Amino acid sequence: MAGTTHYVKIDKKKTLAEEPHTGHNRWHEGIPPILTIDPGDTVVLEARDAWDSQFDKDTTNDDVGRATTDLVHPHTGPVYVRDAEPGDLLEVRIGETRCDRWGYTVQVPGFGFLRDTYQAPHITKWDIADNWATSQQIPGVRIPGAPFMGSIGVAPSTSLREAYLRREAELLSRGGAVNGPQPRGAVPADPAIADEALRTIPPREIAGNIDIKQLTAGTTMLIPVATEGALFSVADAHFAQGDGEVCGTAIEVAATFTAELHLRKGEAERRGVQGLQFFRDGFIMEPAWQAPKRFYATTGLPIRADGTNEPEDTSLAAANALHQMIAYLVDEWGYDEQQAYTICSVAVDLKISEMVDVPNFVVTAVLPLDIFI
């Protein structure tokens, strides 16, 4: 028998802080659920954009420079799933991500894969119609839609949250790029939660901000349950994204997410599942776009500009492939570097081509040429 369908509506004219009963922007097991469902039920969750209304049609590049990550990401949830307990897998059958008709891509100083190179704030505003996105800021480009939620996850247990905090603090002490607990801007604002909650920017074993473009309608996710009720939430809708989301944002939108939630009792423990797994039958978007016949590709090796060879460094190889793609877009198509960086973030797929031919791994950046009109 089909389960019940549950709706969570929000006022998209309000920020999460103005409507705190609809969600949260930190991960913590103590955040109370906004909805309780049975396994097999369907949820229809309205969601704010990833930056919680900091950007709109009037936003300037200078405005982007004043944006804060303290408000990222406004999740809708948590949803309590009856009978869910640690050791289970939460099965999320994605039905639809229905996007609003306007979106943006921003380059925020200090954020993004090439943040040391591109430090100026920048915004691209997208109009969305008939499953295409176009922008006056990047003329001559049309991006096909493949909507998905960038952040889909469950709450950690107390012990997991504390373990995550310890390992991230240790990483920070070694110079890693880590956002620790930050009560400023936190929802819930209760210090008992905000002072010790996890930020939502990094993905973890509980999934969260995974930014995987294959999570479109028709994909089924399997997420290990860490705490009673699973406490499922979503945020960060993308109309389209390249594999890598390299400038730090995709085509960011507000959206409505639909999924059917089931439980696989004891399966995470039995199988030793340590993080998100997912599967589907069929293409994630129109086949011509998932595997384009016309493309241009650049490659990168782990070699610095001064000729120094860094062995087995996939990050350096990816950066080199990306720099080469930006140079191609500037030289061949006449865009400036920040326009090109945006195109890479929303349309270019970074692929690991080989990781065996030591010392040099190869990363390839693939640009579908049919986006140009």
Coordinates of C-alpha atoms in Angstrom, one line a residue:
M1 CA 0.0 0.0 0.0
A2 CA 1.3 3.5 -0.9
G3 CA 2.5 5.6 1.9
T4 CA 1.3 9.1 2.9
T5 CA 2.6 12.2 1.2
H6 CA 3.8 15.0 3.6
Y7 CA 4.4 18.6 2.5
V8 CA 6.7 21.2 4.1
K9 CA 6.1 24.7 2.8
I10 CA 8.3 27.7 3.4
D11 CA 8.0 31.4 2.8
K12 CA 10.8 32.0 0.3
K13 CA 10.6 35.7 0.9
K14 CA 11.9 35.1 4.4
T15 CA 15.3 33.9 5.5
L16 CA 15.7 30.8 7.6
A17 CA 16.3 32.9 10.7
E18 CA 12.9 34.5 10.1
E19 CA 11.3 31.1 9.8
P20 CA 13.5 28.9 12.1
H21 CA 10.7 26.3 12.6
T22 CA 11.3 25.1 9.0
G23 CA 14.9 24.1 9.2
H24 CA 18.5 24.5 10.2
N25 CA 21.9 25.5 8.9
R26 CA 24.1 23.3 11.1
W27 CA 24.3 19.5 11.7
H28 CA 23.5 18.5 15.3
E29 CA 21.6 15.5 16.7
G30 CA 19.7 17.8 19.1
I31 CA 17.8 19.7 16.4
P32 CA 14.2 18.8 16.8
P33 CA 12.4 17.3 13.8
I34 CA 9.8 19.4 11.9
L35 CA 8.0 16.3 10.6
T36 CA 7.6 12.7 11.5
I37 CA 6.9 10.0 8.9
D38 CA 6.6 6.3 8.4
P39 CA 9.0 4.3 6.2
G40 CA 7.6 4.3 2.7
D41 CA 6.1 7.8 3.0
T42 CA 6.8 10.6 0.5
V43 CA 8.1 14.0 1.5
V44 CA 7.7 17.2 -0.6
L45 CA 10.1 19.7 0.8
E46 CA 10.4 23.3 -0.3
A47 CA 14.0 24.6 0.1
R48 CA 15.7 28.0 0.1
D49 CA 18.8 28.7 -2.1
A50 CA 22.1 27.7 -0.6
W51 CA 23.1 31.3 0.5
D52 CA 19.8 32.0 2.1
S53 CA 18.6 34.9 0.0
Q54 CA 21.9 36.9 0.2
F55 CA 21.7 37.3 -3.6
D56 CA 18.9 38.5 -5.9
K57 CA 18.4 40.1 -9.3
D58 CA 19.8 43.4 -8.0
T59 CA 23.0 42.0 -6.5
T60 CA 26.3 43.6 -7.7
N61 CA 29.7 42.1 -7.7
D62 CA 30.6 44.3 -4.7
D63 CA 27.6 42.9 -2.8
V64 CA 29.0 39.4 -3.3
G65 CA 32.2 40.5 -1.6
R66 CA 30.1 41.2 1.5
A67 CA 28.4 37.8 1.6
T68 CA 28.9 35.5 4.6
T69 CA 29.1 31.7 4.7
D70 CA 27.7 31.8 8.2
L71 CA 24.2 31.4 6.7
V72 CA 25.1 28.4 4.5
H73 CA 23.2 26.1 4.0
P74 CA 19.6 26.6 5.0
H75 CA 18.3 23.0 5.2
T76 CA 14.6 22.0 5.2
G77 CA 14.2 19.4 8.0
P78 CA 14.9 17.4 10.0
V79 CA 12.4 14.7 9.0
Y80 CA 12.1 11.9 11.6
V81 CA 11.6 8.5 10.1
R82 CA 10.0 6.1 12.5
D83 CA 11.9 2.9 13.3
A84 CA 15.1 4.2 11.8
E85 CA 18.1 3.4 14.0
P86 CA 21.9 3.3 13.7
G87 CA 23.0 0.4 11.5
D88 CA 20.1 0.9 9.0
L89 CA 20.4 2.3 5.6
L90 CA 18.0 5.2 4.7
E91 CA 16.8 4.6 1.1
V92 CA 16.0 7.9 -0.6
R93 CA 14.2 7.4 -3.9
I94 CA 14.4 10.8 -5.6
G95 CA 11.3 11.8 -7.4
E96 CA 11.8 15.4 -8.5
T97 CA 13.8 18.6 -7.9
R98 CA 11.6 21.4 -9.2
C99 CA 13.6 24.6 -9.5
D100 CA 12.4 28.2 -9.4
R101 CA 12.8 30.3 -12.5
W102 CA 15.8 32.3 -11.5
G103 CA 19.3 31.4 -10.2
Y104 CA 22.8 32.6 -9.8
T105 CA 26.4 31.6 -9.7
V106 CA 28.8 33.5 -7.5
Q107 CA 32.5 33.6 -6.9
V108 CA 33.0 34.5 -3.3
P109 CA 36.5 35.6 -2.3
G110 CA 38.3 32.9 -0.4
F111 CA 36.0 30.2 -1.6
G112 CA 36.3 27.9 -4.7
F113 CA 38.9 25.5 -6.1
L114 CA 41.0 28.3 -7.7
R115 CA 40.5 30.7 -4.8
D116 CA 44.1 31.8 -4.7
T117 CA 43.9 32.9 -8.4
Y118 CA 40.4 34.4 -8.6
Q119 CA 39.9 36.6 -5.6
A120 CA 37.5 39.2 -6.9
P121 CA 33.8 38.8 -6.1
H122 CA 31.6 38.0 -9.1
I123 CA 28.0 37.1 -9.8
T124 CA 26.2 35.6 -12.9
K125 CA 22.4 35.8 -12.9
W126 CA 20.5 33.1 -14.8
D127 CA 17.0 33.1 -16.2
I128 CA 15.5 29.6 -16.3
A129 CA 12.8 28.6 -18.8
D130 CA 12.0 25.3 -20.7
N131 CA 14.8 23.5 -18.8
W132 CA 17.5 25.9 -20.1
A133 CA 19.4 28.6 -18.2
T134 CA 20.7 31.7 -20.0
S135 CA 22.5 34.8 -18.6
Q136 CA 23.0 38.4 -19.9
Q137 CA 26.4 38.2 -18.1
I138 CA 27.6 35.3 -20.2
P139 CA 26.1 35.8 -23.7
G140 CA 26.1 33.0 -26.2
V141 CA 25.8 30.2 -23.7
R142 CA 22.7 28.1 -22.9
I143 CA 23.0 25.5 -20.1
P144 CA 20.7 22.4 -20.0
G145 CA 19.0 21.6 -16.8
A146 CA 19.7 18.5 -14.7
P147 CA 18.3 19.6 -11.3
F148 CA 19.4 18.0 -8.0
M149 CA 19.9 18.9 -4.3
G150 CA 23.5 19.5 -3.5
S151 CA 23.0 18.7 0.2
I152 CA 21.1 15.6 1.3
G153 CA 21.9 14.0 4.6
V154 CA 21.1 12.8 8.0
A155 CA 22.1 13.9 11.5
P156 CA 25.2 12.5 13.2
S157 CA 25.1 10.8 16.6
T158 CA 26.6 12.6 19.5
S159 CA 29.7 10.4 19.3
L160 CA 30.1 10.9 15.6
R161 CA 29.6 14.7 15.8
E162 CA 32.3 14.9 18.5
A163 CA 34.6 12.7 16.5
Y164 CA 34.1 14.9 13.4
L165 CA 34.9 18.0 15.4
R166 CA 38.1 16.5 16.8
R167 CA 39.4 15.4 13.4
E168 CA 38.5 18.7 11.8
A169 CA 40.2 20.6 14.6
E170 CA 43.3 18.5 14.1
L171 CA 43.1 19.2 10.3
L172 CA 42.8 22.9 11.0
S173 CA 45.9 22.7 13.2
R174 CA 47.8 21.4 10.2
G175 CA 46.8 24.3 8.0
G176 CA 43.7 22.7 6.4
A177 CA 40.8 24.7 5.1
V178 CA 38.2 24.0 7.8
N179 CA 35.1 25.8 9.0
G180 CA 34.7 25.1 12.7
P181 CA 31.6 25.7 14.9
Q182 CA 30.3 29.2 14.4
P183 CA 27.3 30.3 16.5
R184 CA 27.1 33.6 14.5
G185 CA 24.2 33.1 12.0
A186 CA 23.4 29.6 13.3
V187 CA 19.9 28.2 13.1
P188 CA 18.9 27.0 15.7
A189 CA 20.5 29.8 17.7
D190 CA 20.3 27.9 21.0
P191 CA 23.9 28.0 22.3
A192 CA 23.6 24.4 23.4
I193 CA 23.4 23.5 19.8
A194 CA 25.1 26.4 17.9
D195 CA 28.3 26.3 19.9
E196 CA 29.0 22.6 19.2
A197 CA 27.2 22.0 15.8
L198 CA 28.9 21.0 12.6
R199 CA 29.1 23.4 9.7
T200 CA 27.3 22.1 6.6
I201 CA 29.9 23.0 4.0
P202 CA 31.9 19.7 4.1
P203 CA 30.3 16.4 3.2
R204 CA 30.8 13.6 5.7
E205 CA 29.9 9.9 6.2
I206 CA 26.3 11.1 6.9
A207 CA 26.3 12.6 3.3
G208 CA 25.3 16.3 3.5
N209 CA 26.9 18.7 1.0
I210 CA 28.0 16.1 -1.5
D211 CA 27.3 18.2 -4.6
I212 CA 26.9 15.0 -6.8
K213 CA 25.3 15.9 -10.1
Q214 CA 24.1 12.3 -10.6
L215 CA 21.4 12.7 -7.9
T216 CA 18.7 13.8 -10.3
A217 CA 15.2 12.4 -10.5
G218 CA 15.3 8.6 -10.6
T219 CA 18.4 8.1 -8.6
T220 CA 18.2 6.1 -5.3
M221 CA 20.5 7.0 -2.4
L222 CA 21.6 4.8 0.4
I223 CA 22.7 6.8 3.5
P224 CA 23.9 5.1 6.7
V225 CA 21.6 6.1 9.6
A226 CA 23.6 7.5 12.6
T227 CA 21.0 8.4 15.1
E228 CA 17.4 7.4 16.0
G229 CA 14.9 8.6 13.4
A230 CA 17.6 9.3 10.9
L231 CA 16.8 13.1 10.9
F232 CA 16.8 13.6 7.2
S233 CA 17.3 17.1 5.6
V234 CA 17.9 18.7 2.2
A235 CA 19.3 22.0 0.9
D236 CA 21.4 23.6 -1.8
A237 CA 19.4 23.0 -5.0
H238 CA 21.3 23.2 -8.3
F239 CA 19.7 23.7 -11.7
A240 CA 22.9 22.5 -13.3
Q241 CA 26.5 21.8 -12.3
G242 CA 29.7 20.5 -13.8
D243 CA 31.5 17.7 -12.0
G244 CA 33.7 19.7 -9.6
E245 CA 31.5 22.8 -9.1
V246 CA 34.9 24.5 -9.3
C247 CA 34.1 28.2 -8.6
G248 CA 32.3 27.2 -5.4
T249 CA 28.7 27.4 -6.7
A250 CA 26.6 25.9 -9.5
I251 CA 23.4 27.4 -10.9
E252 CA 22.0 28.0 -7.4
V253 CA 18.2 28.1 -7.0
A254 CA 15.4 27.7 -4.6
A255 CA 13.5 24.5 -5.3
T256 CA 10.9 21.9 -4.2
F257 CA 12.3 18.4 -3.6
T258 CA 10.2 15.2 -3.7
A259 CA 11.4 11.8 -2.5
E260 CA 10.1 8.5 -1.1
L261 CA 12.0 7.4 2.1
H262 CA 12.4 3.7 3.0
L263 CA 14.5 1.8 5.4
R264 CA 16.8 -1.2 4.9
K265 CA 17.0 -2.5 8.4
G266 CA 20.5 -3.4 9.6
E267 CA 22.0 -3.2 6.1
A268 CA 24.6 -0.6 6.9
E269 CA 26.0 -2.6 9.7
R270 CA 25.8 -5.9 7.9
R271 CA 27.5 -4.6 4.8
G272 CA 29.9 -2.3 6.5
V273 CA 28.7 0.8 4.6
Q274 CA 30.7 3.8 5.7
G275 CA 29.2 6.5 3.6
L276 CA 26.7 7.4 0.8
Q277 CA 26.1 5.0 -2.0
F278 CA 23.6 5.4 -4.9
F279 CA 22.3 3.8 -8.1
R280 CA 19.9 4.3 -10.9
D281 CA 18.7 2.8 -14.2
G282 CA 18.9 5.3 -17.1
F283 CA 20.7 8.5 -17.9
I284 CA 20.8 11.4 -15.4
M285 CA 19.8 13.8 -18.1
E286 CA 19.3 13.8 -21.9
P287 CA 21.9 11.3 -23.3
A288 CA 23.3 13.9 -25.7
W289 CA 24.3 16.0 -22.7
Q290 CA 25.5 13.3 -20.4
A291 CA 27.8 11.9 -23.1
P292 CA 28.2 14.8 -25.6
K293 CA 29.3 14.0 -29.1
R294 CA 30.9 17.4 -29.4
F295 CA 33.4 18.5 -26.7
Y296 CA 36.7 20.1 -26.1
A297 CA 39.0 18.7 -23.4
T298 CA 42.1 19.9 -21.6
T299 CA 44.4 17.8 -19.4
G300 CA 46.5 18.5 -16.3
L301 CA 49.5 16.8 -14.7
P302 CA 50.9 17.3 -11.2
I303 CA 53.6 19.8 -12.4
R304 CA 54.0 23.3 -11.1
A305 CA 54.5 26.4 -13.2
D306 CA 58.2 26.3 -12.3
G307 CA 58.6 22.8 -13.5
T308 CA 58.5 21.1 -10.1
N309 CA 56.9 17.7 -10.3
E310 CA 54.6 16.9 -7.3
P311 CA 54.1 13.1 -7.3
E312 CA 50.6 11.7 -7.4
D313 CA 48.9 15.0 -6.7
T314 CA 45.4 14.9 -8.3
S315 CA 44.5 18.3 -6.9
L316 CA 47.4 20.0 -8.7
A317 CA 46.6 18.0 -11.9
A318 CA 42.9 19.1 -11.7
A319 CA 43.9 22.7 -11.2
N320 CA 46.2 22.6 -14.2
A321 CA 43.5 21.1 -16.4
L322 CA 41.1 23.8 -15.2
H323 CA 43.5 26.6 -15.9
Q324 CA 44.0 25.3 -19.4
M325 CA 40.2 25.1 -19.9
I326 CA 39.8 28.7 -18.7
A327 CA 42.6 29.8 -21.1
Y328 CA 40.8 28.0 -24.0
L329 CA 37.5 29.7 -23.2
V330 CA 39.2 33.1 -23.1
D331 CA 41.2 32.6 -26.3
E332 CA 38.7 30.7 -28.4
W333 CA 35.4 32.1 -27.3
G334 CA 36.3 35.6 -26.1
Y335 CA 35.1 35.4 -22.5
D336 CA 37.0 37.0 -19.6
E337 CA 38.5 34.8 -17.0
Q338 CA 35.7 35.1 -14.5
Q339 CA 33.1 34.3 -17.1
A340 CA 35.2 31.3 -18.1
Y341 CA 35.6 30.2 -14.5
T342 CA 31.8 30.3 -14.1
I343 CA 31.2 28.3 -17.3
C344 CA 33.6 25.6 -15.9
S345 CA 31.7 25.5 -12.7
V346 CA 28.3 25.0 -14.3
A347 CA 29.2 22.9 -17.4
V348 CA 32.7 21.4 -17.4
D349 CA 33.2 17.9 -15.9
L350 CA 36.5 17.2 -14.2
K351 CA 37.4 13.5 -14.7
I352 CA 40.3 11.4 -13.3
S353 CA 41.7 9.8 -16.4
E354 CA 44.4 7.7 -14.7
M355 CA 45.9 7.2 -11.2
V356 CA 48.4 4.5 -11.9
D357 CA 51.1 6.0 -14.1
V358 CA 53.4 7.2 -11.3
P359 CA 54.5 9.9 -10.7
N360 CA 52.0 11.7 -13.0
F361 CA 48.3 11.3 -12.6
V362 CA 46.1 12.8 -15.4
V363 CA 42.9 14.8 -14.8
T364 CA 40.8 15.8 -17.8
A365 CA 38.4 18.8 -18.1
V366 CA 35.6 18.1 -20.6
L367 CA 33.5 21.0 -22.0
P368 CA 30.3 20.2 -24.1
L369 CA 30.5 22.4 -27.1
D370 CA 26.7 22.5 -27.8
I371 CA 26.2 24.9 -24.9
F372 CA 27.4 27.7 -27.3
I373 CA 24.6 29.3 -29.3

